[in-house]
PDB file of C-alpha atoms in Angstrom:
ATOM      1  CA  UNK A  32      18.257   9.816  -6.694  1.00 57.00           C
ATOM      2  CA  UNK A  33      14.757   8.161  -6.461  1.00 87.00           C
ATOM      3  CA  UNK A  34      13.843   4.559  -7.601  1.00 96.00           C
ATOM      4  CA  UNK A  35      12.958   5.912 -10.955  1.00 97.00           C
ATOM      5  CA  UNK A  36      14.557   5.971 -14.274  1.00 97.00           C
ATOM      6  CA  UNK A  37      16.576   9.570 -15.502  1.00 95.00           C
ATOM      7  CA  UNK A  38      15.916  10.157 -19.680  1.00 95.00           C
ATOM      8  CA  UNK A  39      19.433  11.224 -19.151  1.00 94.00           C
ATOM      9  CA  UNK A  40      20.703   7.507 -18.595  1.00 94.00           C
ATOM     10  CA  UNK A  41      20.961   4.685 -20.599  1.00 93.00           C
ATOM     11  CA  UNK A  42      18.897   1.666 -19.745  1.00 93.00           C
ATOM     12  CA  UNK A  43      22.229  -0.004 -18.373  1.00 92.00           C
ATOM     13  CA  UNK A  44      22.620   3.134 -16.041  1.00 95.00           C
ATOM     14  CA  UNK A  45      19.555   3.193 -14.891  1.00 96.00           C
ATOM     15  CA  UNK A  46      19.532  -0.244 -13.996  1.00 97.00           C
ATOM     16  CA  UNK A  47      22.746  -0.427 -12.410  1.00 97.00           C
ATOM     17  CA  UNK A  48      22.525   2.917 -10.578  1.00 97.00           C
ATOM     18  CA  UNK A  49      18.939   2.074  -8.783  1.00 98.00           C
ATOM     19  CA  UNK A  50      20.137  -1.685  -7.844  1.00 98.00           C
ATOM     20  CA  UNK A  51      23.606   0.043  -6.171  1.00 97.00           C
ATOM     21  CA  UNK A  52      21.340   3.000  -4.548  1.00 97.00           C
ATOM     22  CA  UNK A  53      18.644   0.007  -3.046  1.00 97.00           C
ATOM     23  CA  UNK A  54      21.351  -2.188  -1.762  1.00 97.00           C
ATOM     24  CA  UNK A  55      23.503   0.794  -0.452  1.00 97.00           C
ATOM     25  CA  UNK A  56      20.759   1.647   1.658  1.00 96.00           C
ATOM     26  CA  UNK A  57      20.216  -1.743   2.989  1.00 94.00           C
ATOM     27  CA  UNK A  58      23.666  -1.864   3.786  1.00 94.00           C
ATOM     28  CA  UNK A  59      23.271   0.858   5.703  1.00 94.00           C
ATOM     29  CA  UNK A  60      20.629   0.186   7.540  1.00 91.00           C
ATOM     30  CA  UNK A  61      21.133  -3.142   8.693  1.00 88.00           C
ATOM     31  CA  UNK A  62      24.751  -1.960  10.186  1.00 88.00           C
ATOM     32  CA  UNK A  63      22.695  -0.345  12.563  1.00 85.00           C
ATOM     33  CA  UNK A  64      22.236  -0.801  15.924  1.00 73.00           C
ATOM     34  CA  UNK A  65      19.631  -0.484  18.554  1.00 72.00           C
ATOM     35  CA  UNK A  66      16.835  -0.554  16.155  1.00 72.00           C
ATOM     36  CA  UNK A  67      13.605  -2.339  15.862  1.00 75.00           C
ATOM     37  CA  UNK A  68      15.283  -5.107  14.001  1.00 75.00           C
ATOM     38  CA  UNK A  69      11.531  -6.644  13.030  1.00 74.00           C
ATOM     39  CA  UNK A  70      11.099  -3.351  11.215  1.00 80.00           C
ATOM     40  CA  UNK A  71      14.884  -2.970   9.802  1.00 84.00           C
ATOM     41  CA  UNK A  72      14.651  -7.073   8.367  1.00 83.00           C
ATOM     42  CA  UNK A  73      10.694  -5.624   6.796  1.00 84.00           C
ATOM     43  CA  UNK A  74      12.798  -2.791   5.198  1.00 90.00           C
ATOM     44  CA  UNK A  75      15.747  -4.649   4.283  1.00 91.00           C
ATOM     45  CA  UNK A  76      13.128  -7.414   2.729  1.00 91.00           C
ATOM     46  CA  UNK A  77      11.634  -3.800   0.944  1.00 94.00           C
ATOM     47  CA  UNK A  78      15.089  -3.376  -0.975  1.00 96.00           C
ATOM     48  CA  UNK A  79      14.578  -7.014  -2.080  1.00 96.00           C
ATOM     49  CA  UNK A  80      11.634  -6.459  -4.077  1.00 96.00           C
ATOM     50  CA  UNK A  81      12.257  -2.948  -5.467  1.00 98.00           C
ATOM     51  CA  UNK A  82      15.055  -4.738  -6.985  1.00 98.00           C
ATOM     52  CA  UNK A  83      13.520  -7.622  -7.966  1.00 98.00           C
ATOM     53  CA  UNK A  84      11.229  -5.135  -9.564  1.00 98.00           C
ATOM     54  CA  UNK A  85      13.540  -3.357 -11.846  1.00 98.00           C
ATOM     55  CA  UNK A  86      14.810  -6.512 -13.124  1.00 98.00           C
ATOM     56  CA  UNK A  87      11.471  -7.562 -14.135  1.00 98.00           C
ATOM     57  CA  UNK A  88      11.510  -4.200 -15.717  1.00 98.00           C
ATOM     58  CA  UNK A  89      14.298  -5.217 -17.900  1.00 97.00           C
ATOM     59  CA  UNK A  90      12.421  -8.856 -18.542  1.00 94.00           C
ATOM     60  CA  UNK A  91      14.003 -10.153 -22.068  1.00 91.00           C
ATOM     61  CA  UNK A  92      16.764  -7.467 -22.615  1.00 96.00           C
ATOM     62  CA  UNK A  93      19.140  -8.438 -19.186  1.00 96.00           C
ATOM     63  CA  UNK A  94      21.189 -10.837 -19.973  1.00 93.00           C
ATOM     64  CA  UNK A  95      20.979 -13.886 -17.013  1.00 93.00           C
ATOM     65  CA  UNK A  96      18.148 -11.820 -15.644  1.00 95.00           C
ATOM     66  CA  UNK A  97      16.820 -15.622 -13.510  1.00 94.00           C
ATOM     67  CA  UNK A  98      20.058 -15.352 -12.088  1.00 95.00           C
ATOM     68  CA  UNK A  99      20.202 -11.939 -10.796  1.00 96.00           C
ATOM     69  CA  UNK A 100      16.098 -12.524  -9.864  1.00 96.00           C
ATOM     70  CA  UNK A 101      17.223 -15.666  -7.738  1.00 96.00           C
ATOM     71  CA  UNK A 102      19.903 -13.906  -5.224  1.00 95.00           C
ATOM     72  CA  UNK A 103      17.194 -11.446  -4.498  1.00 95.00           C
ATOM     73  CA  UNK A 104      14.722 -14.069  -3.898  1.00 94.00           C
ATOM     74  CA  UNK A 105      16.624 -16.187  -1.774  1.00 92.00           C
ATOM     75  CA  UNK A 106      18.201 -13.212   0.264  1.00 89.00           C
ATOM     76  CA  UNK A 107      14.366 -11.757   1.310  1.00 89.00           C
ATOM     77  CA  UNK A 108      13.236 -15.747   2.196  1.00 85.00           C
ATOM     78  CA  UNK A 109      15.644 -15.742   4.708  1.00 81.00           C
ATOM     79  CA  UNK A 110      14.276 -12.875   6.356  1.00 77.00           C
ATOM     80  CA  UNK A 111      10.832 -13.783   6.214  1.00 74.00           C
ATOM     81  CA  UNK A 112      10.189 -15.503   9.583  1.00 70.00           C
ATOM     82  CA  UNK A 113       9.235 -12.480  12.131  1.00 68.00           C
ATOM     83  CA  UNK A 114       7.617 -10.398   9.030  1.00 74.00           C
ATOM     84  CA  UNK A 115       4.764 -13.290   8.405  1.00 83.00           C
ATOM     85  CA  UNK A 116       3.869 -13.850  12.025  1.00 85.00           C
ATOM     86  CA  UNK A 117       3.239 -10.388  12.432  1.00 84.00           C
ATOM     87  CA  UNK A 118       1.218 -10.424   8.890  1.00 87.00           C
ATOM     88  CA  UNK A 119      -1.027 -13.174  10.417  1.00 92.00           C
ATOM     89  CA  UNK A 120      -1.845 -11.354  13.512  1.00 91.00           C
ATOM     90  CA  UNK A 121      -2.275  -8.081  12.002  1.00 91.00           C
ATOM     91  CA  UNK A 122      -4.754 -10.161   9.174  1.00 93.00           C
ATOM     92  CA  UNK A 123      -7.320 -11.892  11.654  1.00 92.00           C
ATOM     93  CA  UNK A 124      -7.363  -8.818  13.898  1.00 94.00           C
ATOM     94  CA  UNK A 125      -8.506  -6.951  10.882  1.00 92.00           C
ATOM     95  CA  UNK A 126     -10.982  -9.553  10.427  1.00 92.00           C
ATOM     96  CA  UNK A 127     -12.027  -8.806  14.246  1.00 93.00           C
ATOM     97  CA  UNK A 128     -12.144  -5.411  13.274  1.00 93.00           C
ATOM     98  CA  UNK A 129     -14.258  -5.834  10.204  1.00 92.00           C
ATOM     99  CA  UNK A 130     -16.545  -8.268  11.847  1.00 93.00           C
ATOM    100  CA  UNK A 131     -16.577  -7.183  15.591  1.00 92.00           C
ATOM    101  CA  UNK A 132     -19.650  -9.203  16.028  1.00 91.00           C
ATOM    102  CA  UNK A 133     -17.613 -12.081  15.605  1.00 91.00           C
ATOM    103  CA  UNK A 134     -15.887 -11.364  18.987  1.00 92.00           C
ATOM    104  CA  UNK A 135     -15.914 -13.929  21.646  1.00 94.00           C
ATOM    105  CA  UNK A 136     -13.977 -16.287  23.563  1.00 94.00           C
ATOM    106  CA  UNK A 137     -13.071 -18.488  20.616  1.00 94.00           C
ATOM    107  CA  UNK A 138     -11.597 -15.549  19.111  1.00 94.00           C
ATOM    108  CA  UNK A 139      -9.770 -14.399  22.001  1.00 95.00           C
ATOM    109  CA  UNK A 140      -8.345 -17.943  22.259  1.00 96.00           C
ATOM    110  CA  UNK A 141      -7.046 -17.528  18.055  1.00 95.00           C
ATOM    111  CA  UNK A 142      -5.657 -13.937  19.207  1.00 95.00           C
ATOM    112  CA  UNK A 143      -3.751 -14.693  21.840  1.00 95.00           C
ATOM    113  CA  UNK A 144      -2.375 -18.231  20.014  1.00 94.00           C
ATOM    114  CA  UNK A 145      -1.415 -15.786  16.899  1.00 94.00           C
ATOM    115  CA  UNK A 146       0.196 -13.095  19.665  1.00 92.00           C
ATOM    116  CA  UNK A 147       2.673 -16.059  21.135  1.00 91.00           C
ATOM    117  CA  UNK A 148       3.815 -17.021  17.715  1.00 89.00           C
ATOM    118  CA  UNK A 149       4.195 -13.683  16.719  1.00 85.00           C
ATOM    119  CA  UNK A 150       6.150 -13.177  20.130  1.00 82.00           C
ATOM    120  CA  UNK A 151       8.148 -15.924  19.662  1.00 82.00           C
ATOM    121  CA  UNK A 152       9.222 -15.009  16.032  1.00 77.00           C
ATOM    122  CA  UNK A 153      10.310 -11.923  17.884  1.00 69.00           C
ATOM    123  CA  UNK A 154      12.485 -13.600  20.668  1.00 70.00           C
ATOM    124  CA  UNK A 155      13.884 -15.072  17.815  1.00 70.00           C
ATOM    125  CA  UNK A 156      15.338 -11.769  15.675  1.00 58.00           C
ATOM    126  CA  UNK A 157      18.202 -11.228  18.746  1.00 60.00           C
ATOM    127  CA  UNK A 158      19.247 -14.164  16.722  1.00 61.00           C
ATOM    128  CA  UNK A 159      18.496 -12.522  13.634  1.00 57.00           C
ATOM    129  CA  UNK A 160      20.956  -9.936  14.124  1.00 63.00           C
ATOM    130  CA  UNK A 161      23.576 -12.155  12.884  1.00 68.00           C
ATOM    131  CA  UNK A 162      21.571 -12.799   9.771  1.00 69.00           C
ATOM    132  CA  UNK A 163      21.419  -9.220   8.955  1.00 78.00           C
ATOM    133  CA  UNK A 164      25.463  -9.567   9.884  1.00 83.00           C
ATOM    134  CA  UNK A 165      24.955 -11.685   6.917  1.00 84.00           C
ATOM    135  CA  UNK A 166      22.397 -10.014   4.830  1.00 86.00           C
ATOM    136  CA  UNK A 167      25.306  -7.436   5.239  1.00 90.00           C
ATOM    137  CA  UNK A 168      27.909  -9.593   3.103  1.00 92.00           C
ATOM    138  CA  UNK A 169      25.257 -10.837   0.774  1.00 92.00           C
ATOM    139  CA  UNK A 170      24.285  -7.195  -0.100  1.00 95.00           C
ATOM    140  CA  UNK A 171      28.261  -5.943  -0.552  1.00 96.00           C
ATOM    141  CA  UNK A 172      28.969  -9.340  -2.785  1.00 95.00           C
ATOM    142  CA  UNK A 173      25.941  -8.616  -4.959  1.00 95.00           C
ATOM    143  CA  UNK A 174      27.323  -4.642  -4.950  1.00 95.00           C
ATOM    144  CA  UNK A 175      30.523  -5.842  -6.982  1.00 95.00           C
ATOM    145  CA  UNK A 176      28.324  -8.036  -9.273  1.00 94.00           C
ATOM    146  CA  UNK A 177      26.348  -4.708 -10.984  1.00 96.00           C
ATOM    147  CA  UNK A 178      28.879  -4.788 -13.450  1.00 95.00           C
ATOM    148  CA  UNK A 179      27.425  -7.667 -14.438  1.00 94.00           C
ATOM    149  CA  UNK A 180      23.855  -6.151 -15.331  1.00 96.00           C
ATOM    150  CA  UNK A 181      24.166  -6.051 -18.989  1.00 95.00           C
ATOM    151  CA  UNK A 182      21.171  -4.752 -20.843  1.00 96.00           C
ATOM    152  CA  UNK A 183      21.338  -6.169 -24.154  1.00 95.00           C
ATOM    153  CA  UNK A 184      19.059  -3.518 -25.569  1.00 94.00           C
ATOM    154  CA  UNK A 185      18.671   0.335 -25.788  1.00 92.00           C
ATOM    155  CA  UNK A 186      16.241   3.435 -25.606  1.00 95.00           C
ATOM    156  CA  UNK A 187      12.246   1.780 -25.615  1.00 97.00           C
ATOM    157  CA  UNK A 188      12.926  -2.071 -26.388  1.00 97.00           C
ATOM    158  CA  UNK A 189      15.273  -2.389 -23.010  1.00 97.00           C
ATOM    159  CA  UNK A 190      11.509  -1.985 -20.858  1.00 98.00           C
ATOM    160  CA  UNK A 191       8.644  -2.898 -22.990  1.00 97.00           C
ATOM    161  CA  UNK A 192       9.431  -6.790 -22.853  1.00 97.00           C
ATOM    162  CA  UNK A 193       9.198  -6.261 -18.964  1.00 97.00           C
ATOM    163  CA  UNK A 194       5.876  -3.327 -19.134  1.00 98.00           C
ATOM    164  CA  UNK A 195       4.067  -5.539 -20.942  1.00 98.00           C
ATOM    165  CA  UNK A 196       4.249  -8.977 -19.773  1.00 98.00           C
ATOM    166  CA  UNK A 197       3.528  -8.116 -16.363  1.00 98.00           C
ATOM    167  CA  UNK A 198       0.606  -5.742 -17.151  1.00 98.00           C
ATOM    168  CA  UNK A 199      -0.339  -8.595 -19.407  1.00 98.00           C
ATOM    169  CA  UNK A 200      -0.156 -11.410 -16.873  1.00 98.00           C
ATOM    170  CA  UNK A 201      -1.831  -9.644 -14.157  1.00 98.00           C
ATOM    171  CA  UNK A 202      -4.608  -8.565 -16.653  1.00 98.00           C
ATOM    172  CA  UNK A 203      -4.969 -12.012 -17.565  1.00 98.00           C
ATOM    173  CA  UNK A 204      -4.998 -13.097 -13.878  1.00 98.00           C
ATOM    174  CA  UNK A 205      -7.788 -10.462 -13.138  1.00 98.00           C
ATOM    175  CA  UNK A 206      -9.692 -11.215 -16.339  1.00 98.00           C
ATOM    176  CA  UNK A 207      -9.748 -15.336 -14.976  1.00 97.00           C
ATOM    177  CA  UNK A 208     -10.517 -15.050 -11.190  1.00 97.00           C
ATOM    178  CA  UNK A 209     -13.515 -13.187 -12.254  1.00 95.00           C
ATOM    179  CA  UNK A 210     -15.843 -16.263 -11.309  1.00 92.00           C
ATOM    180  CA  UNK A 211     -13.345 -16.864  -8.374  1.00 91.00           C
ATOM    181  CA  UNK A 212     -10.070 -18.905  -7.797  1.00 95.00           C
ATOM    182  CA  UNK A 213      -7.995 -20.489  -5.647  1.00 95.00           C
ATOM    183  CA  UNK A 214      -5.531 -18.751  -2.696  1.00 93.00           C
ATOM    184  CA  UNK A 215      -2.786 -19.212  -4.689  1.00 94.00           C
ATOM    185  CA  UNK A 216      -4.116 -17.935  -8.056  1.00 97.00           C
ATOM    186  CA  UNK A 217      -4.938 -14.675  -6.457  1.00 97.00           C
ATOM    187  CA  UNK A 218      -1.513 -14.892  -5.081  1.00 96.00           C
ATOM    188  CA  UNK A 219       0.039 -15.276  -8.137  1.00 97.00           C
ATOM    189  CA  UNK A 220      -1.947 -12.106  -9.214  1.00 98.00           C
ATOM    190  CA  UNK A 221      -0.692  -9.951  -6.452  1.00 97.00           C
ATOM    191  CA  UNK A 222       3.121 -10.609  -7.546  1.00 97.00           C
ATOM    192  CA  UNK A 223       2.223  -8.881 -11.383  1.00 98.00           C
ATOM    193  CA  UNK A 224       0.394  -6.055  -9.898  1.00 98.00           C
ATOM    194  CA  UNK A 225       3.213  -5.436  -7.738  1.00 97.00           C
ATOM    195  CA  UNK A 226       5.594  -5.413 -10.226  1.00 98.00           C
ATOM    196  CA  UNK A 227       3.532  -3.490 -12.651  1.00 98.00           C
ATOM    197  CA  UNK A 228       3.361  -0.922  -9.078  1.00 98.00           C
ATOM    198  CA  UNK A 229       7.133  -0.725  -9.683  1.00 98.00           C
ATOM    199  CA  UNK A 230       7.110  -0.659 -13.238  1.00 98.00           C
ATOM    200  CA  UNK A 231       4.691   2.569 -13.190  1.00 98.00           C
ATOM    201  CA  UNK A 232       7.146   4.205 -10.035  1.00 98.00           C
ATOM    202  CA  UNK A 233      10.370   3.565 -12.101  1.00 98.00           C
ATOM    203  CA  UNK A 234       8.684   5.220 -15.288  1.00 98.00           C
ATOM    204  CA  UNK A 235       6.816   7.923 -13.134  1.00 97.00           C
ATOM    205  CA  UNK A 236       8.608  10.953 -14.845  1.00 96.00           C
ATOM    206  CA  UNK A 237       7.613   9.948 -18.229  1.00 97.00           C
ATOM    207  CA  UNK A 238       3.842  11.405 -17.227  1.00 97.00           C
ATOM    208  CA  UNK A 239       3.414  12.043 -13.997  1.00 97.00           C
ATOM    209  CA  UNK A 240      -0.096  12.687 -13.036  1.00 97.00           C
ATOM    210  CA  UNK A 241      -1.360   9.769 -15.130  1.00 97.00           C
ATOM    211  CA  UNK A 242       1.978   7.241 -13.751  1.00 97.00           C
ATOM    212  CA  UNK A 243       1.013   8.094 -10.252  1.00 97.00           C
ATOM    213  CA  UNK A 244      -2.654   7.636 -10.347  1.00 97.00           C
ATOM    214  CA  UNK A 245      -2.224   4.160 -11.752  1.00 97.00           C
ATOM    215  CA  UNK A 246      -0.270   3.865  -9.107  1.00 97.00           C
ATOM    216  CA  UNK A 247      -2.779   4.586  -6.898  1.00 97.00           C
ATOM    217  CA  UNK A 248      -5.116   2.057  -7.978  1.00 97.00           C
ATOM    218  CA  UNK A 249      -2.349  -0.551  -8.690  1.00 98.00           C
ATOM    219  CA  UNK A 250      -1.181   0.008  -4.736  1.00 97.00           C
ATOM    220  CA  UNK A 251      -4.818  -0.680  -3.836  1.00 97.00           C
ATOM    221  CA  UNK A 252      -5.608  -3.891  -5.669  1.00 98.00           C
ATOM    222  CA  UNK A 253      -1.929  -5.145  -4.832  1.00 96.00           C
ATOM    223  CA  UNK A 254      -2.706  -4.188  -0.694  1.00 96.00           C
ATOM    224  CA  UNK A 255      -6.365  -6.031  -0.660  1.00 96.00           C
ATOM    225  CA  UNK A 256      -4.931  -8.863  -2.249  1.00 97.00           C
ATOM    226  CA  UNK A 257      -2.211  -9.127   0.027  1.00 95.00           C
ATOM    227  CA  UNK A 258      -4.297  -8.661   3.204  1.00 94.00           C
ATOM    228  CA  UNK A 259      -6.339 -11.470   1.709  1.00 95.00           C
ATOM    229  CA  UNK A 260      -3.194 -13.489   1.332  1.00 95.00           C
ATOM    230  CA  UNK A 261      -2.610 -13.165   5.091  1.00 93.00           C
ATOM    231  CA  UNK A 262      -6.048 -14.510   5.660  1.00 94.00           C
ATOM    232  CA  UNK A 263      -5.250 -17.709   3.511  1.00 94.00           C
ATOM    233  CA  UNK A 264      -1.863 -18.339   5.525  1.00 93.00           C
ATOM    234  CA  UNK A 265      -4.066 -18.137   8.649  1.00 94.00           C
ATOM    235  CA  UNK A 266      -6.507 -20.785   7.254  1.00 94.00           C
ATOM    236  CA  UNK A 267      -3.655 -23.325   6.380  1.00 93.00           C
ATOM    237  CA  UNK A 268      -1.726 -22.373  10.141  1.00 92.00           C
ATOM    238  CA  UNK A 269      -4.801 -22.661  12.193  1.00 94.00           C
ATOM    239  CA  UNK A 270      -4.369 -26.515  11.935  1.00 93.00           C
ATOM    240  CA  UNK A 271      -1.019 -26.302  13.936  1.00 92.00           C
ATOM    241  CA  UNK A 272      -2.173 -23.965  16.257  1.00 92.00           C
ATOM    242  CA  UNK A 273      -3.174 -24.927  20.057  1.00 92.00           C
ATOM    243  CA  UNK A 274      -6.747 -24.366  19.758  1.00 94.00           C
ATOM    244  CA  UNK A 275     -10.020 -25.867  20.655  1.00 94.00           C
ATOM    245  CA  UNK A 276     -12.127 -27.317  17.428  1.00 95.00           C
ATOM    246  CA  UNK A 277     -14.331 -24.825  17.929  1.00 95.00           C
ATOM    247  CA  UNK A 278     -11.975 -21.859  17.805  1.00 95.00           C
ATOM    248  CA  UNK A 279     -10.028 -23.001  14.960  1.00 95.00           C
ATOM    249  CA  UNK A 280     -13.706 -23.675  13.384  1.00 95.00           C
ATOM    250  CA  UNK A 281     -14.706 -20.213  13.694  1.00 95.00           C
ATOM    251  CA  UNK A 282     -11.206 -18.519  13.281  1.00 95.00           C
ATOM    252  CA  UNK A 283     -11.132 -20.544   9.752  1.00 95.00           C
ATOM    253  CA  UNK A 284     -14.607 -19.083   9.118  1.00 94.00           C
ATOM    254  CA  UNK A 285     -13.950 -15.357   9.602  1.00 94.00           C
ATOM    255  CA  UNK A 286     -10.545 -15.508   8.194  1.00 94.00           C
ATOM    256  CA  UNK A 287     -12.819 -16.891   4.761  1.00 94.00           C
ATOM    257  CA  UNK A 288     -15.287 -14.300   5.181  1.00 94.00           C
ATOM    258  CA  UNK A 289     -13.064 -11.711   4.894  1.00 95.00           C
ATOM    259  CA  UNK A 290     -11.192 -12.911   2.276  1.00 95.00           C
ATOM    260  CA  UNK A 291     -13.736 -13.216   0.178  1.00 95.00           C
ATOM    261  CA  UNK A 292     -14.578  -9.461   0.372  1.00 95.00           C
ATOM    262  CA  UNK A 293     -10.752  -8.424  -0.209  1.00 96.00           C
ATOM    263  CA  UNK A 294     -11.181 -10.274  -3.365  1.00 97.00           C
ATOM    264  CA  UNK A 295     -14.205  -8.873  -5.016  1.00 97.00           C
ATOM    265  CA  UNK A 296     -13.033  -5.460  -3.633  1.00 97.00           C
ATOM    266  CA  UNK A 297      -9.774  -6.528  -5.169  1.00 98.00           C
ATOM    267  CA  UNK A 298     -11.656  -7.247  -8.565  1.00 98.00           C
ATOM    268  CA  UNK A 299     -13.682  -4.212  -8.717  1.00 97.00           C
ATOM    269  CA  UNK A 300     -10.758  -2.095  -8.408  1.00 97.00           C
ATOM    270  CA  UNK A 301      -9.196  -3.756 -11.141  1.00 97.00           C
ATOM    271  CA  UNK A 302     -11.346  -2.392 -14.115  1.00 96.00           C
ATOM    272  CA  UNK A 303      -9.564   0.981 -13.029  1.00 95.00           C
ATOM    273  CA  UNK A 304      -6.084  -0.554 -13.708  1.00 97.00           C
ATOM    274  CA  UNK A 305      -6.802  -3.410 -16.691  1.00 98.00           C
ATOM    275  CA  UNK A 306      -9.690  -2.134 -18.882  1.00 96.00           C
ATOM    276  CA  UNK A 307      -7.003  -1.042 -21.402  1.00 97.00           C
ATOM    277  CA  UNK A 308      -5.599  -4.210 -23.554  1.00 97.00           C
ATOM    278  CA  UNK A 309      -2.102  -4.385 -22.877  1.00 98.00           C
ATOM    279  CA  UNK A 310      -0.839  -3.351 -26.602  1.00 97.00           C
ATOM    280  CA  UNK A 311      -3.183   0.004 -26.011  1.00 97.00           C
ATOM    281  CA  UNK A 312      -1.579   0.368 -22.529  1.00 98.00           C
ATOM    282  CA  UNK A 313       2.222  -0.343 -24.034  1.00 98.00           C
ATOM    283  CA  UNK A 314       1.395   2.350 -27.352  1.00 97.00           C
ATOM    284  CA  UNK A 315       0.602   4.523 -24.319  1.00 97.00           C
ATOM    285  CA  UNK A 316       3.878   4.313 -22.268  1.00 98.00           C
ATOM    286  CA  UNK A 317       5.949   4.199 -25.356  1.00 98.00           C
ATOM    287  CA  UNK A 318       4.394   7.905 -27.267  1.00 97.00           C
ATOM    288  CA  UNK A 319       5.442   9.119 -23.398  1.00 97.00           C
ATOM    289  CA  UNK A 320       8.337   7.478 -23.697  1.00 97.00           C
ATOM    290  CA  UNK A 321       9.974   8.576 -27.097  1.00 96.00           C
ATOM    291  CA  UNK A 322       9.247  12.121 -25.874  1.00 95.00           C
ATOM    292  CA  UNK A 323      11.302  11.608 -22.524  1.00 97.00           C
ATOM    293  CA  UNK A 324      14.042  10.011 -22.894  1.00 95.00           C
ATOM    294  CA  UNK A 325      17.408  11.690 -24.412  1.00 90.00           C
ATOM    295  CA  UNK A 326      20.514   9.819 -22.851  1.00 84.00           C
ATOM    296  CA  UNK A 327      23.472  11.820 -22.553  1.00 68.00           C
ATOM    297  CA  UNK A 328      26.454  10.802 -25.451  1.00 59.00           C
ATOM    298  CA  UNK A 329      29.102  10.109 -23.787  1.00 54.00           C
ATOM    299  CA  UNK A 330      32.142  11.722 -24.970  1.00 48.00           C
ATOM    300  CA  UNK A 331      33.733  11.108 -28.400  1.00 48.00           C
ATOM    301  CA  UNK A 332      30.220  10.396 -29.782  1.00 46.00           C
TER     302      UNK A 332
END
């Protein structure tokens, strides 16, 4: 099946069956071999957050949700060495692209300091193999734990906790960093669009037309914000780098500029996803909702 939830299911189901099918898959591909094993650990890191995502879902009805939310967490840190070297690299040679007048020798010096890293990060993943050798075991032990996703709620209240606090939180976020913010407060708004991106994929079939052109926008604002993230990781690594003053002057300089942009592109985008107040937005999925879903009795019912 897909990573969305069936009306057939129950919210227990639902949850369990999408966690087995996302770590089945990761399982499978990171047994293996001759691959591009920076792309396999980016997919297997993928698998990480789609679960991580229906377990927000299910925010206030799973029981020892932090729990389940933490093995997740930890697994994709692990993995997140070769994946942010190349998200650095690819970030300022956006910026390049953005801002080709910026081009120049200080720049070339930033690229190529940004390509060894990344390069190195790489020379590193043979070694990497054995942590996917270990990803491997972390992803079968956490298989025999679904049993142990207990949703202590049914039918609407087992997702509306979840739907509405993260729409709520990044709403809030967006609402705040109007007049601007800090790196890490436009961080912390990426991670509730994201999961209110998965919340609209897993509840895609309740409406589709409308579910996937939030997702649309929601995909957008999450992206810009990201690719601005990169920019800020740049600005706090360019003091480690090898570089002349004046590179890491004007490196730090572009990598703002652009950042900047991302942001208010990032904040005009978001009227299309938060203009409606979260109870309007929750009223809305739940009148979908108590049309869609009919769980199947299970026998003797």
């Amino acid at each position: 099946m897909t990573y969305q939830l069936s009306p057939s299911e129950t919210p227990d189901d639902g949850l369990r069956r999408i966690v087995a099918e996302e770590l089945s898959a990761g399982i499978a591909e990171a047994s293996l071999r001759d691959v591009d094993l920076d792309e396999v650990i980016h997919e297997e890191r993928k698998h990480c957050k789609r679960i991580r995502g229906v377990l927000a879902l299910f925010r206030g009805s799973l029981a020892d949700r932090r729990t389940h939310d933490r093995r997740y967490r930890d697994i994709a840190r692990r993995l997140a060495g070769a994946r942010d070297a190349a998200a650095v690299l690819e970030g300022f040679s956006a910026a390049l692209d953005e801002y080709p007048d910026s081009r120049g020798s200080e720049t070339e010096e930033v690229l190529q300091a940004l390509t060894r890293r990344r390069e190195e990060a790489v020379s590193r993943l043979d070694d990497e193999r054995s942590g996917l050798d270990r990803l491997i075991l972390d992803f079968e032990s956490a298989r025999e734990s679904i049993p142990d996703l207990v949703v202590e709620a049914d039918d609407w209240p087992a997702v509306a906790g979840g739907l509405k606090h993260w729409y709520r939180r990044g709403r809030r976020s967006w609402q705040r960093l109007q007049d601007g913010g800090t790196a890490a407060e436009f961080h912390k708004w990426r991670k509730s669009a994201k999961y209110h991106l998965y919340h609209m994929t897993l509840l895609e079939d309740l409406d589709p037309s409308w579910m996937r052109d939030r997702q649309l926008a929601v995909d957008r604002v999450q992206e810009l914000l990201g690719q601005g993230q990169d920019l800020a990781v740049l600005e706090e690594l360019l003091p480690d780098l090898d570089l002349r003053p004046e590179a890491r002057a004007v490196a730090g300089k572009l990598a703002r500029r652009l950042q900047e942009r991302l942001q208010l592109d990032a904040l005009r985008l978001g009227q299309e996803v938060y203009a409606p107040k979260p109870k309007r937005l929750v009223k809305r999925v739940k009148k979908r909702w108590r049309r869609w879903y009919s769980p199947v009795p299970e026998v003797g019912q």
